[in-house]
Every structure is written in C-alpha cells, then in structure tokens.
Short mmCIF file of C-alpha atoms in Angstrom, two decimals:
data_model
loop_
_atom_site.label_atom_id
_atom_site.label_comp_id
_atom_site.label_asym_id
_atom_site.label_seq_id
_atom_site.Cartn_x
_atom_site.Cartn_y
_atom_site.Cartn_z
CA UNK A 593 69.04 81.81 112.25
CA UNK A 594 70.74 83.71 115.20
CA UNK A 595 73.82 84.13 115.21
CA UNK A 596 75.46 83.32 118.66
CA UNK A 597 76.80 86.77 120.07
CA UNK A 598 80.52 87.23 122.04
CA UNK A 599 82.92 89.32 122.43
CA UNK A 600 85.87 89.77 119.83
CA UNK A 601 88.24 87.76 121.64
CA UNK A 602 85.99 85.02 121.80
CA UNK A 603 84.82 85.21 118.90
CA UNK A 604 88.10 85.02 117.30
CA UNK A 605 89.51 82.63 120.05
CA UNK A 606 90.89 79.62 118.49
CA UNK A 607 89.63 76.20 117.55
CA UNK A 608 87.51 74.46 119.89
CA UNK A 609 89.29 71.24 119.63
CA UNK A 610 92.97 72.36 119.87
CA UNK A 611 93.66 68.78 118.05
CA UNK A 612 92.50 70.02 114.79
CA UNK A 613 95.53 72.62 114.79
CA UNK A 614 97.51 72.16 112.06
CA UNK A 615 101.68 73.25 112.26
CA UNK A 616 101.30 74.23 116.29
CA UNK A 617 104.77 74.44 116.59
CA UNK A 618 104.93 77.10 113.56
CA UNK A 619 101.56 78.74 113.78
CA UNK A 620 100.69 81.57 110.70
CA UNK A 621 97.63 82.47 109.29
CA UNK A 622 97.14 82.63 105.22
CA UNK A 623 94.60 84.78 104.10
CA UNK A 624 93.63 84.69 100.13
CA UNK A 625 91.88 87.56 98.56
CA UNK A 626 89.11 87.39 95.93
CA UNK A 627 89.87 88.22 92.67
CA UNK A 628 87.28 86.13 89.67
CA UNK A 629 90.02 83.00 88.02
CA UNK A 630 93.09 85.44 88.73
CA UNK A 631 92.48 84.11 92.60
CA UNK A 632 93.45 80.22 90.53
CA UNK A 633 96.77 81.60 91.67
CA UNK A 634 96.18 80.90 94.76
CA UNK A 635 97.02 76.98 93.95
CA UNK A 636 100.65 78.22 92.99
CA UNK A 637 100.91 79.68 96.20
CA UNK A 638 99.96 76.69 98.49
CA UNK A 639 102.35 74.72 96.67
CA UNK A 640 105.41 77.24 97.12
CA UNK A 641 104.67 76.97 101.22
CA UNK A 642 104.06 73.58 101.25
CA UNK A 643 107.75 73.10 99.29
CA UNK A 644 108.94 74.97 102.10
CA UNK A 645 107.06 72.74 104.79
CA UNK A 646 105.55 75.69 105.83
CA UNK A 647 101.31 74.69 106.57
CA UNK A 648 99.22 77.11 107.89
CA UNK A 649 97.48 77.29 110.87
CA UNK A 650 94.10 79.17 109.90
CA UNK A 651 93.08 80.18 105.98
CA UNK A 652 91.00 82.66 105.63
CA UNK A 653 89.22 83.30 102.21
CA UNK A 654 87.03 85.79 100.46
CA UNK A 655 85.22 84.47 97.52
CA UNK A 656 87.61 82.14 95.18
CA UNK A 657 90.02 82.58 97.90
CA UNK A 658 87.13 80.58 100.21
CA UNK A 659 86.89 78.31 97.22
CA UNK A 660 90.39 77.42 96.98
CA UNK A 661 91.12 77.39 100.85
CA UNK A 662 88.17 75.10 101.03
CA UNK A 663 89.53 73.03 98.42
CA UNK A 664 92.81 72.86 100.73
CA UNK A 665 90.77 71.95 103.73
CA UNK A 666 88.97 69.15 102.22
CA UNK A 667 90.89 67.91 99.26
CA UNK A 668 94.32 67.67 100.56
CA UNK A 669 97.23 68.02 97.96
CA UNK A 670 97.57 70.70 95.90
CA UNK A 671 98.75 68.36 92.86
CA UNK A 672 95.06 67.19 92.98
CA UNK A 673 94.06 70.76 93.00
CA UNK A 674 95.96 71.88 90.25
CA UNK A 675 94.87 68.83 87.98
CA UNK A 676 91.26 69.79 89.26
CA UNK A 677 91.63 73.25 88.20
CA UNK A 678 93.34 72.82 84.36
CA UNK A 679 89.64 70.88 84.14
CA UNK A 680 87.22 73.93 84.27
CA UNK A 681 85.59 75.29 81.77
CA UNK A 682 83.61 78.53 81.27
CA UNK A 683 80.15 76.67 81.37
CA UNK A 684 81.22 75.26 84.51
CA UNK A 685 80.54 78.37 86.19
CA UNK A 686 79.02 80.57 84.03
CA UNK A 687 75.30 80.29 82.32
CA UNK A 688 73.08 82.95 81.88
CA UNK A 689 69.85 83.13 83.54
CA UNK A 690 67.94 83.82 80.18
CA UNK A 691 64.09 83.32 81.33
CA UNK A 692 64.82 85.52 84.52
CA UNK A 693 66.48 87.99 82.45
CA UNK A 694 64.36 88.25 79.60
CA UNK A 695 61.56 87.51 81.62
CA UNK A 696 61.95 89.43 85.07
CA UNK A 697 64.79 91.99 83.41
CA UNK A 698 65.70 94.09 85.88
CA UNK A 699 64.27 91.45 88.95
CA UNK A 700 66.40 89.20 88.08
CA UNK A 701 68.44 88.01 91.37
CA UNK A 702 71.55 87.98 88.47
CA UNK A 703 72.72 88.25 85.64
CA UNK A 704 74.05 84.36 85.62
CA UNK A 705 72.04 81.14 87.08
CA UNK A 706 73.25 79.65 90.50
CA UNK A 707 73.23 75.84 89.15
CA UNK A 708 76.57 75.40 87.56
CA UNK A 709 78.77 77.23 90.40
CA UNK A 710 76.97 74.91 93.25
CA UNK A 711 78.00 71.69 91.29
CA UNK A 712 81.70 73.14 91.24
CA UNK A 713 81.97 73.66 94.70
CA UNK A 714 80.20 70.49 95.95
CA UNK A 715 82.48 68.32 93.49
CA UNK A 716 85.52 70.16 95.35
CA UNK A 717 84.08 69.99 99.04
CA UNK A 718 81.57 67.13 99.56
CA UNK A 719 78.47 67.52 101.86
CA UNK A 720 80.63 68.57 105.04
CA UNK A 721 80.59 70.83 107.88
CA UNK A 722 83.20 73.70 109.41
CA UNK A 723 83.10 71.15 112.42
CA UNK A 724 84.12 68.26 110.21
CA UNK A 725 87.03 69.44 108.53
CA UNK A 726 90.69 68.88 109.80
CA UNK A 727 92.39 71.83 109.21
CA UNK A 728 91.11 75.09 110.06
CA UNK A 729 89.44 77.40 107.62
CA UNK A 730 87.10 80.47 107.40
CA UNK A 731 85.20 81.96 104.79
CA UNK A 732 84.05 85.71 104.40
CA UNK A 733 80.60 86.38 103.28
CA UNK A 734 78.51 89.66 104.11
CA UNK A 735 74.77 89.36 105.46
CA UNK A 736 72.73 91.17 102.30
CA UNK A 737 70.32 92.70 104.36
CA UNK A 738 72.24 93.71 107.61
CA UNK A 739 75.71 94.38 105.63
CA UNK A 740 77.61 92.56 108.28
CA UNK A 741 80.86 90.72 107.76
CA UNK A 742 80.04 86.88 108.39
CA UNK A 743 82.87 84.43 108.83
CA UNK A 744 81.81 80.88 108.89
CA UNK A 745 84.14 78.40 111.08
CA UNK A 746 84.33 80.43 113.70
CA UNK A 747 83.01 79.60 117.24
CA UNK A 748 79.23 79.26 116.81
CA UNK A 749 79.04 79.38 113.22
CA UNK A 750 80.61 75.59 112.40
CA UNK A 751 77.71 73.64 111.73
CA UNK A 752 77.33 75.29 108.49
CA UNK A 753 77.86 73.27 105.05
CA UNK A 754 80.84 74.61 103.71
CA UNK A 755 79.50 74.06 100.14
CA UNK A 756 76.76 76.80 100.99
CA UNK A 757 79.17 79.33 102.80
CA UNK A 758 81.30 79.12 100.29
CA UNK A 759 78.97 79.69 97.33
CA UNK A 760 77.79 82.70 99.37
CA UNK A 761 81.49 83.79 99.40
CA UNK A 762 81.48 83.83 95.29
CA UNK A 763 78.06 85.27 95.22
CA UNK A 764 79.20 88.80 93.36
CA UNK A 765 75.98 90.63 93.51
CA UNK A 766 74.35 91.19 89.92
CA UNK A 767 76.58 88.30 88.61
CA UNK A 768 75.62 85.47 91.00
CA UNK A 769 72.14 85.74 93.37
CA UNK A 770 72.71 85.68 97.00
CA UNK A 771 73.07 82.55 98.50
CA UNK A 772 70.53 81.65 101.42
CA UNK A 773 72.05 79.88 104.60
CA UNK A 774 69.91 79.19 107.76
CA UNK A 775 67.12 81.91 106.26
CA UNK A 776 69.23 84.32 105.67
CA UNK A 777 71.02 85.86 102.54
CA UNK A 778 74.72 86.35 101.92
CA UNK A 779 77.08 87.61 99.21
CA UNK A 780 80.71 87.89 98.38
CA UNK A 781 82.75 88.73 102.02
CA UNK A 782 84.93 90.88 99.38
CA UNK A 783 81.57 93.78 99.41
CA UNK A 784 83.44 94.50 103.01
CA UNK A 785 87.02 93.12 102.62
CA UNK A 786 88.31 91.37 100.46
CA UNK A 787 91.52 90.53 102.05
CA UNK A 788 90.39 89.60 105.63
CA UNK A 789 93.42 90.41 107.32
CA UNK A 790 92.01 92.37 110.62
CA UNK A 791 90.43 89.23 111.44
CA UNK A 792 93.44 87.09 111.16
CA UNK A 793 95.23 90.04 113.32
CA UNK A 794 92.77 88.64 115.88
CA UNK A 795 93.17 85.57 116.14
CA UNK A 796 96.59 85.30 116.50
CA UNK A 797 99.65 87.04 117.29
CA UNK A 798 101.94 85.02 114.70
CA UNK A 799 102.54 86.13 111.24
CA UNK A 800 99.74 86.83 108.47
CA UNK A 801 100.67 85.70 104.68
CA UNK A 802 98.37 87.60 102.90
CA UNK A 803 97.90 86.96 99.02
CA UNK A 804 96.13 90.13 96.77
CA UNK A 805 95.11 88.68 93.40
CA UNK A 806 93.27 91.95 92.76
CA UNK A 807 95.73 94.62 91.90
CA UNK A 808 95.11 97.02 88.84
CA UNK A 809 98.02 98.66 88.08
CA UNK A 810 97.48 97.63 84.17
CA UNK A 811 95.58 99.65 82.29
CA UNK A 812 92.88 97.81 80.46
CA UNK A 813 92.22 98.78 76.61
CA UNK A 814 89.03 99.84 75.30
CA UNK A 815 88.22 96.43 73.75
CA UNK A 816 88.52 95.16 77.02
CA UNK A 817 86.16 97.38 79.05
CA UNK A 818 83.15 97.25 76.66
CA UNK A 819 79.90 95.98 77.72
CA UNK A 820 78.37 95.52 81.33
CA UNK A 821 79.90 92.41 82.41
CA UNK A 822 83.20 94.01 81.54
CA UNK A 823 82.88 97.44 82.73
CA UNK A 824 80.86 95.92 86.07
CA UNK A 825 84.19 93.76 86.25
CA UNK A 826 86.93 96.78 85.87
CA UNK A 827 85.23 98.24 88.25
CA UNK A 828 84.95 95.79 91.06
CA UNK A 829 88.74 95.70 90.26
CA UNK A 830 89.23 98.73 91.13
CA UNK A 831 87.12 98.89 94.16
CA UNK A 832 88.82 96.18 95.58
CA UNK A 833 92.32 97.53 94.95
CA UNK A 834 91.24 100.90 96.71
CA UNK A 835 89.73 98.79 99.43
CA UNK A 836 93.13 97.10 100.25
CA UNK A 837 95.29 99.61 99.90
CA UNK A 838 93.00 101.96 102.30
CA UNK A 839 92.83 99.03 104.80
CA UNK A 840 96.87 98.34 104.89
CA UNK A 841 98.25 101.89 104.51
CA UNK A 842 99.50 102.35 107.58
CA UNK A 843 99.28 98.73 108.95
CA UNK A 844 100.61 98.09 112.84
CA UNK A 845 99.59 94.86 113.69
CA UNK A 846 101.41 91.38 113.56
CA UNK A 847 103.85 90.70 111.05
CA UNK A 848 102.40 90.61 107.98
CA UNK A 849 103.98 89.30 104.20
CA UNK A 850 102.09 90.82 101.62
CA UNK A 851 102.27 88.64 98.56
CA UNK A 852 101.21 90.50 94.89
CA UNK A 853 101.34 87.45 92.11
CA UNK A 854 101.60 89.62 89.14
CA UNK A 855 98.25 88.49 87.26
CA UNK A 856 97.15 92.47 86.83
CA UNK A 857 97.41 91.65 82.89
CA UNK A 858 94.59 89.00 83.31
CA UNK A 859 90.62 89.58 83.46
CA UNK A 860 88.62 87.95 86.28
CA UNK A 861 87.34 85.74 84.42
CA UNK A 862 89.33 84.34 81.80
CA UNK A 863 89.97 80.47 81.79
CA UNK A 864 92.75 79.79 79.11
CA UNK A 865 95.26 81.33 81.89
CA UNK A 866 95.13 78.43 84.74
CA UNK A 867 98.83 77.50 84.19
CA UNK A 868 100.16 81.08 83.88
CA UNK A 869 97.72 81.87 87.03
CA UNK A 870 99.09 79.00 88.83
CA UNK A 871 102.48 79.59 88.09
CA UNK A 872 102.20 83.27 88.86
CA UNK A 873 101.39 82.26 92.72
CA UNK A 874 104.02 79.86 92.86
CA UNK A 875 106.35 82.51 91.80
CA UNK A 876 105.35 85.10 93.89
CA UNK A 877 105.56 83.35 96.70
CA UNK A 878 108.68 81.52 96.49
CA UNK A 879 110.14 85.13 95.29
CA UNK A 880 109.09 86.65 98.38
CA UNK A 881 109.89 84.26 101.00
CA UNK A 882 113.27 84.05 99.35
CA UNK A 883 113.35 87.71 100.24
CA UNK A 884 112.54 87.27 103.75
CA UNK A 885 115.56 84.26 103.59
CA UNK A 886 112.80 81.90 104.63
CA UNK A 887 112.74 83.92 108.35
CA UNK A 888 109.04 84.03 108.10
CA UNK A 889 108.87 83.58 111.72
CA UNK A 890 111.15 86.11 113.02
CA UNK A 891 110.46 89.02 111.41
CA UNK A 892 109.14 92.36 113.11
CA UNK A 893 105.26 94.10 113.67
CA UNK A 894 104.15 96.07 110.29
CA UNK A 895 104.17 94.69 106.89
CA UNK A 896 107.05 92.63 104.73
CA UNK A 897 108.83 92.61 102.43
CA UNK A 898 110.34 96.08 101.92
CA UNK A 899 112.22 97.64 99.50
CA UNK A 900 115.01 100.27 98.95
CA UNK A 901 113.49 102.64 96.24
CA UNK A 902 114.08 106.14 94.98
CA UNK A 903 111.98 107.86 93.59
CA UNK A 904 111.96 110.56 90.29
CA UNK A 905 109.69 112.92 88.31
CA UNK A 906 109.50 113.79 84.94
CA UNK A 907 109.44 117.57 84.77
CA UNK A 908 108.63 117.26 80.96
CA UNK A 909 105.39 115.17 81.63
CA UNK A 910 104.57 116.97 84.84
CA UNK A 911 101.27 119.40 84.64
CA UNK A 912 102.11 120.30 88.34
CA UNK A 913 98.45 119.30 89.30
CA UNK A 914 99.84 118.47 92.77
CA UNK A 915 98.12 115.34 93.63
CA UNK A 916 101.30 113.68 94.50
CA UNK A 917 102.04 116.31 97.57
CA UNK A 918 98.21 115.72 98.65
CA UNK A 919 98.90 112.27 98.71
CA UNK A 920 102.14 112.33 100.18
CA UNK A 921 103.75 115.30 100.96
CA UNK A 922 106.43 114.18 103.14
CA UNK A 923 107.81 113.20 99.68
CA UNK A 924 106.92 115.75 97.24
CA UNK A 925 106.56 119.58 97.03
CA UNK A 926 105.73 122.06 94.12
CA UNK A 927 109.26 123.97 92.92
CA UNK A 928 108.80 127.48 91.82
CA UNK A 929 107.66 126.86 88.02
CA UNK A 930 105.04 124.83 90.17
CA UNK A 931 105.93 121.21 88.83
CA UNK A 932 106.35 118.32 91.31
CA UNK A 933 109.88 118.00 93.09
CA UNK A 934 110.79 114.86 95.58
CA UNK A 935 111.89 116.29 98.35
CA UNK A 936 112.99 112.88 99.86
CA UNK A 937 114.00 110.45 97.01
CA UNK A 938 115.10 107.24 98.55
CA UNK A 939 112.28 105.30 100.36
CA UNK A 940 112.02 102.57 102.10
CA UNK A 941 108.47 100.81 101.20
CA UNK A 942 106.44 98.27 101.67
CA UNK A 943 104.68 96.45 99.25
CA UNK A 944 101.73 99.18 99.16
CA UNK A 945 103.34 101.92 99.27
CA UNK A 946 103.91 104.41 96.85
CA UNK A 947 100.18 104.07 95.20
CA UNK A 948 101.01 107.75 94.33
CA UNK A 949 102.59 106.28 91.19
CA UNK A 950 100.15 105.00 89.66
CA UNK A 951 97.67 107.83 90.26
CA UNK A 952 99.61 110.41 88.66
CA UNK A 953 97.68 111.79 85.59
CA UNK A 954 100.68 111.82 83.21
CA UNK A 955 102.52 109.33 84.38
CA UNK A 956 105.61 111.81 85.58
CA UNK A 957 106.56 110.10 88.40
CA UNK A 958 108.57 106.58 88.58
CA UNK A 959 110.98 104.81 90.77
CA UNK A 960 113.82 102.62 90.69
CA UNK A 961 116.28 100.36 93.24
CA UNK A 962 117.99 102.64 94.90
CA UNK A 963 121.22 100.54 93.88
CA UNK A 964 120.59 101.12 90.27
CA UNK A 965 119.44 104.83 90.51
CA UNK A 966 121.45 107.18 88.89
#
C-alpha cells in the first residue's frame, strides 16, 4: 500500500465531513496512552468527562488506549464498556504460541499467538472502517520496517478496518507478532510515542486531555520482576515513562491537562484489578478537572494542573553524588561538605516535573505543599 503523501497541516487537517464532529461548540482532543490492562482505566476516565458533558472532539490512542477509544467510537456508552470489560479473562488475550516457540524458538513472530486478541477487538468494534465511524478517532501504530509513526483515521488512511489498526496498535513486539495491513507490517504506536500528544497539538488549537497509564514511580519487588515476560514488561515500563517525560519536559504548545490515574502499583497485565483500574481513571479525572474548577476551556498555553511544592533534602541520606544539580540545577547546588542543598525550595510544577525525585539514589530528596511545609 502507499500511503497518500501531504503536508503536516493537511495531514492533520480535520475531518473530511465536518458533520461527523462531535462537541463543535467545545472542541478538545483526548489522547490515551498505552499501558498493558492498567490502560482499563481509561473507561473510568470517559465516564468522569462524560458526567461532566464534556465529549471530545478527536481520541487519539496508542495500543489499549486505541482499543478503548475504539471501543468509544463504536460502542457508545461507557456503562456497556465497563460491563464489557469486568468480562475478560486472561485467555482472552493471552495464549502462548507453543508449536512456534518450541518449534521455531527464537523465529517465532512472538512469544503469544495472534488468535485470541483479534476475537477481542472484533467483538468490541465490528467489521467497520475509520470512514464509517461517527465520532472521530485515531490510532498510533509504527511501520516495522520503515519505523514510521502511522496514524490511521487520518486523511487518506480511513478506509482501513479499525479491527486491524487497532490490533497493530497492541502488537508489543516479542509479545504479540506484527499485524499486516494493506502488505505492510505494524506494531504498537507506543515503540515511538506512546502518548501521541504532538499530533493532537496539530490538529487543533483547543485543549489536549492527555491520560498516562504508564508511570513507574513504584518500585517493583523481586518476585515481581522474575522471568522474561516480567522483566521484558518492567522494562517497557520504564521506557515508556522516560519517553513521556522527555517528550513533555518543557511542553509549549496548546493547553494541555495531564491526567496520572495512580495505577503505578499494578502490572500490565493483571486482570483481577478492572474495578480498581476503572475506578482509578474515574478518580483521576474528576480530581483533576475539579482542580481546574471545570475551566477546561479557558485555561493558558503549557501544561495543567500545577502545583505549589517545596522541596527538601535529607542531608543524612544524601551521598552528594550530584545528580540532582545535573538534572536541575536551577534548584539544587552542592554545600561545602558537598551534599545536595535546594537553592530554590518552593516550586511551582506541573504534573512532570520534578522527575529528579524519583531518580535520586538514596532517596534524600522529597517534597511537600508548600502550605503544609514546615
């Protein structure tokens, strides 16, 4: 297949059919991150915006952030997604691919057999097209072989079935093979970005609700790091973490609401959480839009919410290794004994800021609302 070729604007213009627009008078974009199950809490989060009559405009999703915008798109309510959901089981996405493993070993397209995962995401989408669907939705895959970013639904690319595109979209190489669409191969959008915000920075100047599912700031135990699938799993957690926070740092574009459900605690691919997942979204989002006093449309460029912090060290636990001045040393310097000092201790951050704290080695450094600091 060729892909048809235009510029970025066009590329990223809007819908062809301006009828399809969902919520004109209120456009925002949602974006949903990948994430394994912990992305379930995704659900939670629909339901919190649709509480608040708030519908986006555009989703965008990266693997089971495609899976449950798609489930949006086509499906409707999210009472019908939820009740879908609390139905999966583990063999309803995962079976090994014994004869390729044990046959073709290290061949093998994957470790687990496409079968099962293609049944789940027909039973959730039907047999339809980007074209057909009535609200507007993209999903991020990456071309194996070129290592482009794909998005399907945009201009030229809506003929596809979104059953394929977004089994491509939860293709994680090694755990699921690649899935082929017009000749070609794709995998999991999240091998490039796994929260697809740029491209929603594109499209629109309105606000972006963006929705991480993959943050790591629990630290796993050794029981729960042992073996491949595990370890390959911590450390596309990781990756994926790094890759955000790199890609938001020092974010300038349209407004954008960062929303972190707090499912850190939970492995990708656990599926006795669903109603703590669920709930976890909801939370999260009705927390922070209750921050923003439900102003989601008249808030400022950069990223939201913010918070009033200050920050402290630890001279006890500090080693003085000074990776918190490399990292930021507008905040921090080295004192004369050569330990850590904050130079400026009340900050002002948004929701990714101040990764430095969980990076420290010995966990000297930690922060507090500045109203509460002593």
């Amino acid at each position: 297949m060729i892909l048809a070729k235009y510029s970025l604007r066009e590329r990223y213009a809007c819908h062809p059919n301006p009828s399809k627009r969902v919520n004109p008078d209120r456009p925002f974009t949602l974006v949903l991150s990948g994430g394994g199950l912990k992305g379930l809490a995704h659900i939670g989060v629909l339901r919190a915006l649709e509480e608040r009559g708030l519908v986006p405009s555009l989703v965008v999703g990266s693997s089971i952030g495609s899976l449950i915008g798609a489930a949006w798109a086509a499906m409707g309510t999210t009472q019908e997604m939820e009740a879908r959901a609390l139905r999966v089981r583990r063999r309803d996405v995962f079976q090994v691919a014994r004869v390729d493993v044990a046959f073709r070993r290290l061949l093998a397209p994957a470790l687990y057999r496409p079968e099962p995962l293609d049944t789940l995401v027909s039973s959730l989408v039907g047999d339809i097209t980007f074209r057909d669907l009535t609200r507007r939705l993209l999903v991020n895959t990456t071309d194996l072989h070129s290592g482009k970013q794909v998005m399907w639904g945009l201009p030229g690319l809506l003929d596809a079935r979104v059953a394929d595109a977004v089994t491509a979209s939860c293709a994680l190489p090694g755990i699921f093979p690649p899935r082929e669409i017009g000749g070609r191969a794709y995998v999991d959008g999240a091998v490039v970005e796994n929260l697809p915000v740029r491209l929603a920075a594109c499209l629109a100047p309105g606000p972006i609700v963006a929705v991480n599912v993959a943050a790591t700031s629990v630290r796993r135990q050794a029981h729960e790091t042992e073996g491949f699938a595990a370890t390959y799993i911590r450390g596309l957690e990781i990756v994926m973490q790094t890759q955000i926070e790199g890609q938001l740092r020092d974010w300038s574009g349209p407004p954008l609401v960062l929303v972190q459900p707090r499912v850190e605690h939970i492995s990708m691919f656990e599926f006795d959480k669903t109603p703590e997942l669920i709930e976890a979204g909801y939370r999260a989002t009705a927390q922070t839009l209750d921050q923003l006093d439900g102003r989601l449309h008249m808030i400022g460029r950069g990223m939201h919410p913010t918070r009033r912090l200050r920050v402290l060290v630890d001279a006890q636990r500090c080693v003085g290794c000074g990776t918190c001045v490399v990292q930021e040393p507008k905040v921090f310097r080295l004192d004369a004994r050569g330990k850590a000092e904050v130079v400026t201790p009340v900050q002002t951050w948004s929701p990714l800021q101040g990764a430095f704290v969980l990076n420290c080695p010995t966990d000297a450094i930690s922060v507090r609302p500045e109203e509460t600091a002593a």
